[in-house]
Amino acid sequence: MTDNDPTEPTTERTRVRRAADRGRYDTETVHSILDDEQVAHVGFVVDGSPVVIPMLYGRDGGDLWLHGSVASRLVRRLSEGVEVCVEVTIVDAYVMARSAFHHSMNYRSVVVFGTAELVTDDDEKLHGLRAITDHLAPGRWDEVRGPDRRELRQTAVLRLRIDEVSAKVRGHGVVDDEEDLGLDVWAGLVPIARTLGAPVPDGDLAPDVVMSPSIVALVESSGN
Amino acid sequence: MTDNDPTEPTTERTRVRRAADRGRYDTETVHSILDDEQVAHVGFVVDGSPVVIPMLYGRDGGDLWLHGSVASRLVRRLSEGVEVCVEVTIVDAYVMARSAFHHSMNYRSVVVFGTAELVTDDDEKLHGLRAITDHLAPGRWDEVRGPDRRELRQTAVLRLRIDEVSAKVRGHGVVDDEEDLGLDVWAGLVPIARTLGAPVPDGDLAPDVVMSPSIVALVESSGN
């Protein structure tokens, strides 16, 4: 994104056309959606056919970080500098209307286009892996054993600039046709939230190991 | 899927290669994952580049149903019989290890390859739309006003056979290296669940309209 105008896309293919009023192009909206979700849906083309895989990711400034095993066919393909489309979506509510036609969802989604770049410098790789690990639970990276040389060699780290990007947000109530408002059908929103349960300690955990601050904070921040 | 062998894919591109022990190919696993989630990530190729969009969907037997506005550029493209890759993923837990390298997620995902077929017969379209609406809340279709002719004309309905498909499931605990087990780092699972909040009635709802059975059942089934 070259500026912070929430109403103008940087390229034509990122322009939200259907329900154009739902389009958002400002950095703040894009980053907040990326920061609220953990799984990205990464699309790329293999032999002319589309492939979509779910991947963990991290964000650091204007960079989106992905990683995977260097032995993975798909990560190898991504490493060769192919175009990707990364989509991230959070569903906030079911929109239950009086008519089938007006059923919908409240959601926040981001779509990033670009070419994922293979990171080869070890310090940069560690930087990306920190972003991915801390995206799961802020502060986690500093609590755990970092990658050794063998693990680092086995891990491919990819960086995607968050430049060609758009967000789409639906965040309002039911929109039914005027003539349906009197129907004897319940209509409204059913809110959806992702909630975290009580952490389950690994069976091999020594009895005196206390829960890490990052995990405590993560569970607390989810409202549980 | 031609049979119910959970260990054998129908085509080579659906074979799970990385962490191959996580691959599942049986109908029961595939359908249960599709039935547990509401948003599909639909990938296709536009001018040689990948595009991924989130879409609602429904399942009915071995068919996956998608829909959208006939005015949508993307739905028009899909209607032309292009190849798609539909990915659906549910995250069940964060896997927090003692080492950064072994952090992971427990998840259930499905990937379907195929060509989405535009449905033109009105009865078939209604069948697909029922599947999509009832996928949000079973029984909802029979409670609401069905599409009129104009709405049906405006809606493109697409069917994708769930034939070339694979599932991938990680459902176990932390796997750390033997020599890390003694580290003073908390390790374990943080369970994740999607929970539904109390339904919020539409402001225009007449005071004597009671909550529909489908909504009551939906919220109850989510454990709230």
XYZ file of C-alpha atoms in Angstrom:
448
model
C 0.000 0.000 0.000
C 1.467 3.306 -0.988
C -0.704 5.463 1.197
C -3.404 5.288 3.749
C -6.447 6.163 1.661
C -9.008 3.623 2.822
C -11.119 3.981 -0.315
C -8.626 3.533 -3.164
C -6.908 0.301 -4.233
C -3.321 0.315 -5.491
C -4.048 -1.896 -8.490
C -7.143 -2.761 -10.444
C -7.124 -6.430 -9.517
C -7.323 -5.554 -5.849
C -10.392 -3.346 -6.403
C -13.392 -4.823 -4.599
C -16.134 -4.906 -7.213
C -19.027 -6.856 -5.734
C -20.441 -4.984 -2.738
C -17.814 -2.329 -3.418
C -18.771 -0.447 -0.265
C -17.201 -3.306 1.687
C -13.765 -2.638 0.194
C -11.047 -1.223 2.453
C -7.541 -0.377 1.331
C -5.916 1.277 4.356
C -2.937 -0.213 6.149
C -4.600 -0.176 9.563
C -7.576 -2.284 8.485
C -5.420 -4.731 6.532
C -2.921 -5.209 9.351
C -5.572 -5.578 12.055
C -7.269 -8.387 10.117
C -3.955 -10.150 9.457
C -3.079 -9.833 13.152
C -6.418 -11.290 14.305
C -6.187 -14.571 12.394
C -3.637 -17.397 12.343
C -4.211 -19.337 9.127
C -3.619 -18.022 5.614
C -5.007 -19.687 2.514
C -2.192 -19.602 0.004
C -3.056 -20.047 -3.654
C -0.622 -20.634 -6.487
C -0.582 -22.213 -9.923
C 0.929 -25.630 -10.622
C 1.001 -26.762 -14.243
C -1.791 -24.328 -15.039
C -4.044 -25.554 -12.225
C -4.897 -23.770 -8.984
C -3.693 -25.131 -5.637
C -4.708 -23.703 -2.250
C -3.062 -24.756 1.006
C -3.541 -23.535 4.577
C -0.381 -22.147 6.170
C 0.624 -20.472 9.393
C 2.032 -16.994 8.891
C 3.421 -13.979 10.653
C 3.386 -10.255 9.946
C 6.118 -7.780 10.654
C 5.583 -4.255 9.349
C 4.687 -4.540 5.674
C 5.979 -8.118 5.335
C 4.005 -11.334 5.488
C 6.104 -14.360 6.460
C 5.424 -17.964 5.501
C 7.458 -21.067 6.171
C 7.578 -24.750 5.491
C 9.811 -27.730 5.107
C 12.395 -27.427 2.338
C 11.388 -31.021 1.468
C 7.834 -29.898 0.693
C 6.921 -29.946 -2.974
C 4.705 -26.919 -2.479
C 7.226 -24.890 -0.529
C 9.855 -25.704 -3.167
C 7.451 -24.427 -5.785
C 6.806 -21.249 -3.788
C 10.557 -20.806 -3.306
C 11.043 -20.576 -7.037
C 9.403 -17.168 -6.963
C 5.917 -17.981 -8.193
C 2.993 -15.662 -7.903
C 0.754 -16.253 -4.912
C -2.594 -15.042 -3.701
C -2.858 -15.100 0.092
C -6.334 -14.881 1.565
C -7.142 -14.499 5.277
C -10.740 -14.463 6.530
C -12.351 -14.048 9.937
C -16.073 -14.742 10.329
C -17.756 -12.599 12.994
C -21.437 -13.517 12.646
C -24.029 -15.393 10.669
C -26.542 -13.006 9.142
C -29.908 -14.745 9.321
C -32.483 -12.956 7.177
C -36.208 -13.491 6.601
C -35.475 -14.468 3.002
C -33.019 -17.132 1.860
C -31.552 -14.635 -0.617
C -30.379 -12.197 2.063
C -28.594 -14.709 4.276
C -24.969 -13.718 4.643
C -22.034 -13.512 7.014
C -20.286 -10.687 8.758
C -16.634 -11.138 8.014
C -13.292 -9.420 7.623
C -11.041 -10.667 4.859
C -7.750 -9.708 3.258
C -6.369 -10.721 -0.110
C -2.695 -10.125 -0.944
C -1.238 -10.665 -4.415
C 2.466 -10.927 -5.037
C 5.509 -13.098 -5.428
C 6.789 -14.890 -2.367
C 10.528 -14.479 -2.078
C 12.758 -17.186 -0.618
C 14.845 -15.806 2.236
C 18.390 -17.187 2.296
C 20.155 -15.053 4.898
C 20.110 -16.819 8.284
C 19.436 -13.662 10.299
C 16.541 -12.781 8.046
C 15.220 -16.333 8.290
C 15.317 -16.108 12.085
C 13.544 -12.759 11.883
C 10.749 -14.327 9.836
C 10.457 -17.375 12.067
C 10.220 -15.109 15.100
C 7.340 -13.262 13.416
C 5.543 -16.557 12.714
C 6.077 -17.957 16.229
C 5.115 -14.721 17.972
C 2.020 -14.526 15.748
C 0.737 -17.642 17.555
C 1.458 -16.142 20.972
C 3.295 -12.818 21.360
C 6.544 -13.343 23.245
C 6.715 -17.078 22.593
C 9.945 -16.888 20.565
C 11.997 -15.639 23.495
C 10.698 -18.409 25.763
C 11.588 -21.425 23.641
C 14.704 -23.045 22.236
C 15.467 -21.351 18.943
C 16.272 -23.282 15.753
C 19.691 -24.883 15.516
C 21.641 -24.944 12.247
C 20.105 -28.216 11.105
C 16.549 -27.039 11.772
C 17.242 -23.749 10.047
C 18.559 -25.585 6.981
C 15.408 -27.725 6.914
C 13.111 -24.715 7.036
C 12.255 -22.603 4.027
C 11.213 -19.061 4.929
C 9.313 -16.945 2.451
C 8.595 -13.236 2.526
C 5.700 -11.577 0.741
C 5.440 -7.797 0.617
C 1.964 -6.630 1.653
C 1.755 -4.149 -1.214
C -0.935 -5.282 -3.598
C -3.679 -5.867 -1.085
C -7.322 -5.270 -0.343
C -9.611 -5.931 2.575
C -13.324 -6.570 2.554
C -15.512 -6.078 5.584
C -19.190 -6.751 6.224
C -20.132 -5.573 9.679
C -23.798 -4.631 9.699
C -27.142 -6.183 10.455
C -29.744 -7.974 8.384
C -30.770 -6.324 5.119
C -34.138 -7.697 4.092
C -36.523 -6.413 1.442
C -39.018 -3.885 2.771
C -41.962 -6.148 1.920
C -40.474 -9.047 3.929
C -40.094 -7.140 7.201
C -43.550 -8.176 8.373
C -42.998 -11.899 7.832
C -43.259 -14.110 10.875
C -39.623 -15.228 10.567
C -36.935 -14.514 13.146
C -34.072 -12.493 11.701
C -30.869 -11.285 13.281
C -27.186 -11.906 13.819
C -25.625 -14.951 15.447
C -22.211 -13.793 16.706
C -19.247 -16.131 16.225
C -16.059 -16.033 18.240
C -12.943 -18.116 18.392
C -12.328 -18.998 21.990
C -9.374 -20.720 23.606
C -9.845 -23.523 26.103
C -7.763 -24.319 29.158
C -4.227 -25.271 28.071
C -3.456 -29.010 28.263
C 0.112 -29.641 29.501
C 2.278 -32.106 27.597
C 2.477 -35.468 29.384
C 6.259 -35.255 29.567
C 6.233 -31.907 31.326
C 8.148 -31.913 34.599
C 5.806 -31.062 37.498
C 7.674 -27.883 38.447
C 7.464 -26.222 35.008
C 4.995 -23.350 35.205
C 2.906 -22.088 32.310
C 4.832 -19.662 30.099
C 3.825 -15.980 30.300
C 3.024 -15.988 26.551
C 0.493 -18.790 27.006
C -1.067 -17.181 30.076
C -1.421 -13.886 28.180
C -2.799 -15.617 25.085
C -5.556 -17.364 26.981
C -6.350 -14.242 29.017
C -6.527 -12.077 25.879
C -9.128 -14.418 24.399
C -11.425 -13.574 27.293
C -11.301 -16.971 28.996
C -13.831 -40.797 -4.033
C -14.418 -44.167 -5.576
C -14.124 -46.200 -2.430
C -13.704 -45.832 1.262
C -10.060 -46.783 1.694
C -8.809 -44.132 4.112
C -5.173 -44.595 3.127
C -5.206 -44.328 -0.660
C -5.772 -41.174 -2.737
C -7.699 -41.308 -6.012
C -5.161 -39.244 -7.936
C -1.508 -38.437 -7.456
C -2.074 -34.727 -6.916
C -4.312 -35.427 -3.966
C -1.663 -37.594 -2.294
C -0.528 -35.988 0.957
C 3.264 -35.989 0.764
C 4.510 -33.907 3.676
C 3.612 -35.611 6.947
C 2.020 -38.343 4.847
C 0.650 -40.061 7.953
C -1.758 -37.134 8.278
C -3.414 -37.937 4.932
C -6.975 -39.270 4.950
C -8.939 -40.235 1.868
C -12.150 -41.767 3.197
C -15.551 -40.238 2.546
C -16.518 -40.107 6.215
C -13.523 -37.989 7.234
C -13.851 -35.679 4.235
C -17.575 -35.111 4.731
C -17.306 -34.573 8.485
C -14.714 -31.826 7.986
C -16.772 -30.154 5.253
C -19.843 -30.309 7.502
C -18.029 -28.752 10.478
C -16.901 -25.562 8.731
C -18.751 -22.780 6.897
C -16.203 -20.982 4.730
C -14.400 -22.483 1.754
C -11.301 -20.942 0.218
C -11.817 -21.194 -3.518
C -8.769 -20.895 -5.753
C -8.759 -20.491 -9.500
C -6.535 -19.077 -12.210
C -7.167 -15.706 -13.879
C -4.842 -14.759 -16.728
C -2.252 -17.181 -15.401
C -2.348 -15.782 -11.861
C -3.844 -17.395 -8.754
C -6.913 -15.913 -7.078
C -8.367 -17.158 -3.776
C -11.712 -15.984 -2.431
C -13.693 -17.023 0.653
C -17.148 -18.395 -0.128
C -20.033 -19.932 1.745
C -20.833 -23.443 0.626
C -23.071 -26.401 1.190
C -22.642 -30.153 0.854
C -25.224 -32.631 -0.276
C -24.027 -36.200 -0.754
C -20.973 -36.064 -2.969
C -21.666 -32.544 -4.248
C -20.214 -29.291 -2.988
C -22.386 -26.259 -3.758
C -21.184 -22.695 -4.221
C -23.119 -19.592 -5.170
C -22.696 -15.953 -5.944
C -24.090 -13.028 -7.826
C -24.258 -13.493 -11.584
C -22.847 -9.937 -11.761
C -19.662 -11.034 -9.983
C -16.579 -11.141 -12.160
C -15.282 -14.091 -10.209
C -18.489 -16.075 -10.265
C -18.768 -15.426 -14.011
C -15.264 -16.791 -14.390
C -16.127 -19.840 -12.302
C -19.304 -20.332 -14.336
C -17.245 -20.741 -17.482
C -16.143 -24.117 -16.217
C -12.679 -23.311 -14.933
C -10.681 -25.566 -12.704
C -10.914 -24.809 -9.002
C -9.183 -25.899 -5.847
C -11.445 -25.669 -2.808
C -9.754 -25.768 0.581
C -11.564 -25.964 3.944
C -9.647 -25.881 7.232
C -10.644 -26.109 10.883
C -8.069 -25.320 13.557
C -8.534 -27.304 16.772
C -5.508 -26.352 18.862
C -2.225 -24.521 18.975
C 0.642 -26.926 19.560
C 3.120 -25.134 21.799
C 6.440 -26.968 21.933
C 9.650 -26.397 23.900
C 11.461 -25.618 20.650
C 10.367 -23.034 18.067
C 10.822 -25.660 15.346
C 8.145 -27.995 16.723
C 5.394 -25.425 17.131
C 2.375 -26.463 15.101
C -1.385 -26.616 14.998
C -3.896 -29.373 15.310
C -6.189 -29.008 12.336
C -8.498 -30.811 9.957
C -8.389 -29.736 6.339
C -9.863 -30.831 3.029
C -8.709 -29.991 -0.479
C -10.968 -30.678 -3.471
C -9.812 -30.330 -7.067
C -12.234 -30.165 -9.968
C -14.240 -28.067 -12.343
C -17.173 -26.147 -10.914
C -20.206 -26.633 -13.111
C -22.801 -23.898 -13.570
C -26.266 -25.167 -12.696
C -28.975 -23.848 -15.006
C -32.048 -25.900 -14.089
C -34.190 -23.977 -11.578
C -35.028 -27.017 -9.463
C -31.384 -27.960 -9.255
C -30.470 -24.375 -8.377
C -33.015 -24.427 -5.555
C -31.592 -27.749 -4.396
C -28.109 -26.224 -4.226
C -29.295 -23.065 -2.487
C -31.119 -25.177 0.092
C -27.872 -27.056 0.760
C -25.992 -23.772 1.238
C -28.649 -22.204 3.492
C -29.100 -25.337 5.594
C -25.326 -25.589 5.925
C -25.465 -22.361 7.988
C -28.282 -23.713 10.182
C -29.968 -27.041 9.443
C -33.660 -26.489 8.726
C -33.293 -22.781 7.968
C -34.417 -23.121 4.333
C -37.915 -24.283 5.265
C -38.367 -21.384 7.706
C -37.611 -18.498 5.379
C -39.021 -16.999 2.213
C -37.500 -18.873 -0.700
C -35.999 -17.106 -3.723
C -38.418 -15.571 -6.205
C -37.775 -15.708 -9.946
C -35.820 -12.458 -9.999
C -33.566 -13.527 -7.104
C -33.032 -16.913 -8.706
C -31.991 -15.252 -11.966
C -29.522 -13.056 -10.087
C -27.907 -16.011 -8.364
C -25.352 -18.253 -9.991
C -25.210 -21.721 -8.460
C -22.189 -23.927 -9.006
C -21.744 -27.610 -8.315
C -18.416 -29.306 -7.708
C -18.201 -33.075 -7.438
C -16.262 -34.132 -4.355
C -14.268 -36.732 -6.279
C -10.657 -35.674 -6.399
C -10.205 -34.928 -2.749
C -7.928 -35.428 0.220
C -8.076 -34.596 3.889
C -5.226 -33.901 6.254
C -5.557 -34.208 10.005
C -3.157 -33.456 12.845
C -4.708 -34.447 16.141
C -1.947 -35.333 18.570
C 0.108 -33.671 21.245
C 3.474 -31.940 21.308
C 6.359 -33.715 19.573
C 9.615 -32.346 20.921
C 13.120 -33.699 20.511
C 14.120 -36.127 23.282
C 16.944 -33.858 24.428
C 14.559 -30.897 24.855
C 12.122 -32.660 27.178
C 13.996 -31.514 30.264
C 13.976 -27.818 29.312
C 12.244 -25.462 31.697
C 9.696 -24.410 29.042
C 5.958 -25.055 29.289
C 4.694 -27.195 26.414
C 1.205 -28.372 25.587
C -1.940 -27.803 23.571
C -4.126 -24.715 23.649
C -7.558 -25.875 22.430
C -9.455 -23.607 20.033
C -13.186 -23.673 19.509
C -15.623 -21.640 17.485
C -18.421 -20.606 19.788
C -21.682 -18.848 19.012
C -22.900 -15.926 21.079
C -26.457 -15.032 22.012
C -28.416 -14.190 18.836
C -29.062 -10.469 18.308
C -32.567 -9.843 16.911
C -32.926 -7.498 13.944
C -34.174 -4.069 15.016
C -37.190 -4.323 12.705
C -38.356 -7.589 14.202
C -41.936 -7.473 15.446
C -42.031 -8.166 19.193
C -44.132 -11.318 18.847
C -41.773 -13.129 16.469
C -40.068 -15.939 18.339
C -36.637 -17.309 17.567
C -36.706 -19.855 14.752
C -36.120 -23.509 15.718
C -33.079 -23.649 13.403
C -31.405 -20.793 15.268
C -32.242 -22.240 18.679
C -30.803 -25.602 17.617
C -27.709 -23.985 16.094
C -26.826 -22.101 19.243
C -27.588 -25.130 21.449
C -25.455 -27.413 19.277
C -22.471 -25.100 19.749
C -22.632 -25.800 23.468
C -23.769 -22.336 24.568
